[in-house]
């Protein structure tokens, strides 16, 4: 009875060896009462001109079952479908990690440009290109992109050149780093600071250890400042800044801002040591609370 059990349910990965190659496809022994059949157009992601050369008799292959057995016991299998599944899994992992990928533009339409990555068709909207007005000129060029949308069910892969530029800038930053930027705008909750392509938030609670009557008492729009990075979240595009850690006595930024900024590089070293000690202390506390972790 076990020998007659059907082998190969839809969506199952199977391994087997090539039995024979026909003009319309390949027969593979996957352990069932009848071989699996792989149509020619399912043998791979690209165009295969010589099936016999690509799939010699006895070759071990891994395939995906795309249709369960017919009346003759034959199941339909596919190398292409399995490669696509693996491609989507790889792309999903890259997207979760916030990776930047290089793609070659191979076409364009009114809305943007197209490309291929790991055998998948990607689309980059004009609004996500650095030069969306002349997007047709990008054909045959290779550019950096980041992931905007990855949806295997809808076979939708949307990329962004602009997001890649931001991701690249984030890769140059780290917590504890002293960075220089220009005050872009002042909001009730803090300052937005231009950091050469990305913006960071200097929250009002991180400006000074003294008492402010107004944010404008410390910094003005267009002013260049130095601040420490104390929070970094690339996935959400957030950079948290801190100038209070650069102060000596509380409120020094209000009374002697010029001195704080001039000595920022030296003061940042002391502040980083303080941040590292705090980080180690938090880790030890976590271990004490959850010793199994």
Short mmCIF file of C-alpha atoms in Angstrom, two decimals:
data_model
loop_
_atom_site.label_atom_id
_atom_site.label_comp_id
_atom_site.label_asym_id
_atom_site.label_seq_id
_atom_site.Cartn_x
_atom_site.Cartn_y
_atom_site.Cartn_z
CA UNK A 1 0.00 0.00 0.00
CA UNK A 2 2.83 2.38 0.86
CA UNK A 3 4.38 1.79 -2.57
CA UNK A 4 1.13 2.86 -4.22
CA UNK A 5 0.71 6.05 -2.13
CA UNK A 6 0.70 9.15 -4.37
CA UNK A 7 3.96 11.08 -4.23
CA UNK A 8 4.03 14.82 -4.81
CA UNK A 9 1.38 17.16 -3.49
CA UNK A 10 1.09 20.68 -4.89
CA UNK A 11 3.64 23.00 -3.30
CA UNK A 12 5.87 20.15 -2.14
CA UNK A 13 9.61 20.16 -2.87
CA UNK A 14 10.86 16.87 -4.33
CA UNK A 15 14.24 15.50 -5.36
CA UNK A 16 14.90 13.03 -8.14
CA UNK A 17 17.01 12.06 -11.12
CA UNK A 18 16.45 12.76 -14.81
CA UNK A 19 15.13 9.69 -16.65
CA UNK A 20 14.70 11.01 -20.17
CA UNK A 21 14.47 14.23 -22.15
CA UNK A 22 11.76 14.81 -24.75
CA UNK A 23 11.21 17.74 -27.11
CA UNK A 24 8.47 19.17 -24.87
CA UNK A 25 10.03 18.52 -21.48
CA UNK A 26 11.81 16.22 -19.03
CA UNK A 27 10.77 13.13 -17.07
CA UNK A 28 12.18 12.88 -13.56
CA UNK A 29 12.03 9.96 -11.14
CA UNK A 30 10.83 11.45 -7.85
CA UNK A 31 9.92 8.16 -6.21
CA UNK A 32 6.30 7.75 -7.30
CA UNK A 33 4.66 4.97 -9.25
CA UNK A 34 5.13 7.15 -12.34
CA UNK A 35 7.77 9.82 -13.09
CA UNK A 36 7.23 13.53 -12.74
CA UNK A 37 7.01 15.60 -15.90
CA UNK A 38 8.63 19.03 -16.20
CA UNK A 39 7.45 21.06 -19.23
CA UNK A 40 10.19 22.75 -21.22
CA UNK A 41 9.17 26.25 -20.14
CA UNK A 42 9.39 25.17 -16.46
CA UNK A 43 13.00 23.99 -16.63
CA UNK A 44 14.53 27.26 -15.45
CA UNK A 45 14.21 31.02 -15.17
CA UNK A 46 16.04 31.75 -18.42
CA UNK A 47 15.67 30.35 -21.91
CA UNK A 48 17.26 26.89 -22.24
CA UNK A 49 18.17 26.12 -25.86
CA UNK A 50 19.54 22.61 -25.35
CA UNK A 51 17.58 20.52 -22.84
CA UNK A 52 19.66 17.37 -23.26
CA UNK A 53 22.85 19.26 -22.55
CA UNK A 54 21.37 21.06 -19.55
CA UNK A 55 19.65 17.96 -18.12
CA UNK A 56 21.70 14.84 -18.88
CA UNK A 57 20.27 11.45 -17.90
CA UNK A 58 20.86 10.70 -14.20
CA UNK A 59 21.27 14.34 -13.19
CA UNK A 60 19.98 14.97 -9.64
CA UNK A 61 17.47 17.83 -9.54
CA UNK A 62 15.31 19.56 -6.96
CA UNK A 63 11.84 20.57 -8.13
CA UNK A 64 8.54 21.96 -6.96
CA UNK A 65 5.33 20.01 -7.54
CA UNK A 66 2.92 22.33 -9.37
CA UNK A 67 0.14 19.84 -10.17
CA UNK A 68 -0.74 16.58 -8.48
CA UNK A 69 -0.82 13.30 -10.33
CA UNK A 70 -3.13 12.73 -13.27
CA UNK A 71 -4.91 9.52 -14.26
CA UNK A 72 -1.56 8.01 -15.26
CA UNK A 73 0.01 8.85 -11.91
CA UNK A 74 2.25 11.55 -13.37
CA UNK A 75 2.73 14.79 -11.40
CA UNK A 76 3.77 18.09 -13.01
CA UNK A 77 6.98 19.52 -11.60
CA UNK A 78 8.99 22.69 -12.09
CA UNK A 79 12.54 23.94 -11.52
CA UNK A 80 11.42 27.45 -12.47
CA UNK A 81 8.71 27.64 -9.80
CA UNK A 82 11.13 26.44 -7.12
CA UNK A 83 13.76 29.00 -8.15
CA UNK A 84 11.11 31.74 -8.04
CA UNK A 85 10.01 30.66 -4.57
CA UNK A 86 13.62 30.80 -3.36
CA UNK A 87 14.05 34.20 -5.04
CA UNK A 88 11.04 35.64 -3.21
CA UNK A 89 12.33 34.25 0.09
CA UNK A 90 15.75 35.81 -0.52
CA UNK A 91 14.20 39.15 -1.47
CA UNK A 92 11.99 39.14 1.63
CA UNK A 93 15.03 38.55 3.85
CA UNK A 94 16.99 41.32 2.12
CA UNK A 95 14.05 43.70 2.56
CA UNK A 96 13.78 42.89 6.29
CA UNK A 97 17.48 43.62 6.70
CA UNK A 98 17.10 46.94 4.88
CA UNK A 99 19.70 45.99 2.28
CA UNK A 100 20.61 48.07 -0.77
CA UNK A 101 20.82 46.13 -4.05
CA UNK A 102 22.22 47.01 -7.49
CA UNK A 103 19.93 46.42 -10.46
CA UNK A 104 20.25 46.97 -14.20
CA UNK A 105 17.40 48.91 -15.81
CA UNK A 106 16.01 46.98 -18.79
CA UNK A 107 12.87 48.91 -19.73
CA UNK A 108 10.61 51.88 -19.04
CA UNK A 109 7.00 53.00 -19.28
CA UNK A 110 5.04 56.12 -18.40
CA UNK A 111 5.12 55.35 -14.67
CA UNK A 112 8.74 54.35 -14.20
CA UNK A 113 11.43 51.83 -15.10
CA UNK A 114 11.73 48.04 -14.88
CA UNK A 115 14.55 45.70 -13.91
CA UNK A 116 15.27 42.07 -13.05
CA UNK A 117 16.60 40.81 -9.73
CA UNK A 118 17.08 37.15 -8.87
CA UNK A 119 14.77 36.27 -11.77
CA UNK A 120 12.01 38.57 -10.50
CA UNK A 121 10.63 41.60 -12.35
CA UNK A 122 11.09 44.78 -10.34
CA UNK A 123 9.50 48.18 -10.86
CA UNK A 124 10.84 51.58 -9.81
CA UNK A 125 8.26 54.42 -9.94
CA UNK A 126 9.41 57.72 -11.43
CA UNK A 127 8.77 59.39 -8.06
CA UNK A 128 11.37 57.06 -6.51
CA UNK A 129 14.10 57.89 -9.02
CA UNK A 130 16.74 60.57 -8.50
CA UNK A 131 16.06 61.78 -12.07
CA UNK A 132 12.43 60.87 -12.70
CA UNK A 133 12.03 63.44 -15.46
CA UNK A 134 14.49 61.62 -17.75
CA UNK A 135 13.79 58.07 -16.59
CA UNK A 136 14.04 56.60 -20.10
CA UNK A 137 17.75 57.51 -20.17
CA UNK A 138 18.37 54.99 -17.37
CA UNK A 139 17.83 51.96 -19.62
CA UNK A 140 20.95 49.71 -19.59
CA UNK A 141 22.35 51.57 -16.57
CA UNK A 142 22.95 49.99 -13.14
CA UNK A 143 21.69 51.83 -10.06
CA UNK A 144 21.40 51.28 -6.30
CA UNK A 145 17.90 50.57 -5.00
CA UNK A 146 16.14 49.68 -1.76
CA UNK A 147 12.90 47.77 -1.24
CA UNK A 148 9.56 49.60 -1.05
CA UNK A 149 7.17 46.65 -1.41
CA UNK A 150 7.74 42.89 -1.57
CA UNK A 151 4.56 40.88 -2.15
CA UNK A 152 5.05 37.29 -3.43
CA UNK A 153 1.29 36.60 -3.54
CA UNK A 154 0.71 39.48 -5.95
CA UNK A 155 4.14 39.05 -7.57
CA UNK A 156 4.85 42.66 -6.77
CA UNK A 157 8.40 43.93 -6.28
CA UNK A 158 8.68 47.72 -5.99
CA UNK A 159 12.06 49.39 -5.50
CA UNK A 160 13.33 52.90 -4.79
CA UNK A 161 16.53 54.66 -5.78
CA UNK A 162 15.80 57.52 -3.36
CA UNK A 163 15.34 55.15 -0.44
CA UNK A 164 18.65 53.49 -1.33
CA UNK A 165 20.43 56.83 -1.02
CA UNK A 166 18.94 57.25 2.45
CA UNK A 167 19.85 53.68 3.43
CA UNK A 168 23.40 54.27 2.22
CA UNK A 169 23.62 57.37 4.41
CA UNK A 170 22.31 55.42 7.43
CA UNK A 171 25.07 52.85 6.94
CA UNK A 172 27.59 55.63 7.63
CA UNK A 173 26.03 56.47 10.99
CA UNK A 174 26.22 54.82 14.41
CA UNK A 175 25.04 55.46 17.96
CA UNK A 176 27.51 57.59 19.90
CA UNK A 177 28.77 59.32 16.76
CA UNK A 178 29.25 63.09 16.85
CA UNK A 179 27.70 64.60 13.75
CA UNK A 180 27.37 68.11 12.37
CA UNK A 181 24.21 69.40 10.75
CA UNK A 182 22.03 72.41 10.06
CA UNK A 183 18.78 73.27 11.81
CA UNK A 184 16.04 72.83 9.19
CA UNK A 185 12.87 73.57 11.13
CA UNK A 186 11.77 74.19 14.69
CA UNK A 187 8.70 72.36 15.97
CA UNK A 188 7.07 72.54 19.43
CA UNK A 189 8.68 69.15 20.25
CA UNK A 190 12.19 69.86 18.97
CA UNK A 191 14.53 70.62 16.08
CA UNK A 192 14.80 68.83 12.75
CA UNK A 193 18.44 68.77 11.67
CA UNK A 194 19.74 68.22 8.12
CA UNK A 195 22.51 65.59 8.20
CA UNK A 196 23.55 65.62 4.53
CA UNK A 197 20.65 63.78 2.91
CA UNK A 198 18.78 62.59 5.97
CA UNK A 199 17.21 64.47 8.86
CA UNK A 200 17.54 63.83 12.57
CA UNK A 201 15.34 64.94 15.45
CA UNK A 202 16.80 66.80 18.39
CA UNK A 203 13.90 66.39 20.83
CA UNK A 204 13.36 69.25 23.28
CA UNK A 205 14.14 66.87 26.19
CA UNK A 206 17.58 66.15 24.66
CA UNK A 207 18.66 69.76 24.03
CA UNK A 208 19.95 70.78 27.46
CA UNK A 209 19.98 69.68 31.08
CA UNK A 210 19.03 73.20 32.03
CA UNK A 211 15.63 74.90 31.91
CA UNK A 212 14.62 76.49 28.60
CA UNK A 213 11.96 79.12 28.22
CA UNK A 214 11.88 78.50 24.45
CA UNK A 215 13.65 76.25 21.92
CA UNK A 216 14.74 79.39 20.05
CA UNK A 217 16.65 80.37 23.16
CA UNK A 218 19.22 77.74 22.22
CA UNK A 219 19.26 77.25 18.41
CA UNK A 220 17.91 79.10 15.37
CA UNK A 221 16.81 77.89 11.90
CA UNK A 222 19.81 77.65 9.55
CA UNK A 223 22.30 77.38 12.41
CA UNK A 224 25.04 74.74 12.20
CA UNK A 225 25.31 72.55 15.29
CA UNK A 226 27.08 69.43 16.56
CA UNK A 227 25.14 66.65 18.28
CA UNK A 228 25.50 63.05 19.37
CA UNK A 229 23.47 60.27 17.77
CA UNK A 230 21.68 58.43 20.58
CA UNK A 231 18.98 56.61 18.59
CA UNK A 232 19.18 55.03 15.13
CA UNK A 233 16.34 53.15 13.39
CA UNK A 234 17.04 52.64 9.65
CA UNK A 235 13.83 50.66 9.07
CA UNK A 236 11.74 53.66 10.18
CA UNK A 237 14.17 56.32 8.96
CA UNK A 238 14.65 57.79 12.43
CA UNK A 239 17.73 59.43 13.91
CA UNK A 240 17.62 60.68 17.49
CA UNK A 241 20.08 63.44 18.44
CA UNK A 242 21.34 64.77 21.77
CA UNK A 243 23.25 67.94 22.69
CA UNK A 244 22.61 67.80 26.44
CA UNK A 245 25.30 65.12 26.78
CA UNK A 246 27.85 67.65 25.51
CA UNK A 247 27.21 70.04 28.40
CA UNK A 248 29.41 70.41 31.46
CA UNK A 249 27.20 72.14 34.00
CA UNK A 250 23.43 71.87 33.32
CA UNK A 251 22.19 74.65 31.05
CA UNK A 252 25.65 75.43 29.62
CA UNK A 253 24.20 75.46 26.09
CA UNK A 254 22.00 78.36 27.12
CA UNK A 255 24.75 80.35 28.86
CA UNK A 256 27.81 79.48 26.75
CA UNK A 257 26.73 77.64 23.57
CA UNK A 258 29.84 78.65 21.62
CA UNK A 259 32.14 76.93 24.13
CA UNK A 260 30.09 73.72 24.06
CA UNK A 261 30.19 73.57 20.27
CA UNK A 262 33.93 74.37 20.11
CA UNK A 263 34.75 71.60 22.59
CA UNK A 264 32.19 69.16 21.18
CA UNK A 265 34.74 66.69 19.77
CA UNK A 266 36.53 66.28 23.12
CA UNK A 267 33.29 66.22 25.10
CA UNK A 268 31.83 63.59 22.73
CA UNK A 269 34.51 61.10 23.80
CA UNK A 270 33.44 61.39 27.44
CA UNK A 271 29.78 61.21 26.45
CA UNK A 272 30.36 58.03 24.39
CA UNK A 273 32.05 56.36 27.36
CA UNK A 274 29.00 57.25 29.42
CA UNK A 275 26.67 55.79 26.78
CA UNK A 276 28.72 52.57 26.57
CA UNK A 277 28.68 52.12 30.34
CA UNK A 278 24.92 52.65 30.33
CA UNK A 279 24.52 50.07 27.53
CA UNK A 280 26.61 47.47 29.40
CA UNK A 281 24.66 48.16 32.58
CA UNK A 282 21.35 47.59 30.77
CA UNK A 283 22.63 44.33 29.28
CA UNK A 284 23.75 43.05 32.68
CA UNK A 285 20.37 44.01 34.13
CA UNK A 286 18.60 42.08 31.37
CA UNK A 287 20.74 39.00 32.07
CA UNK A 288 19.97 39.23 35.78
CA UNK A 289 16.23 39.42 35.08
CA UNK A 290 16.29 36.75 32.34
CA UNK A 291 19.27 34.48 33.10
CA UNK A 292 18.16 31.92 30.51
CA UNK A 293 18.57 34.51 27.70
#
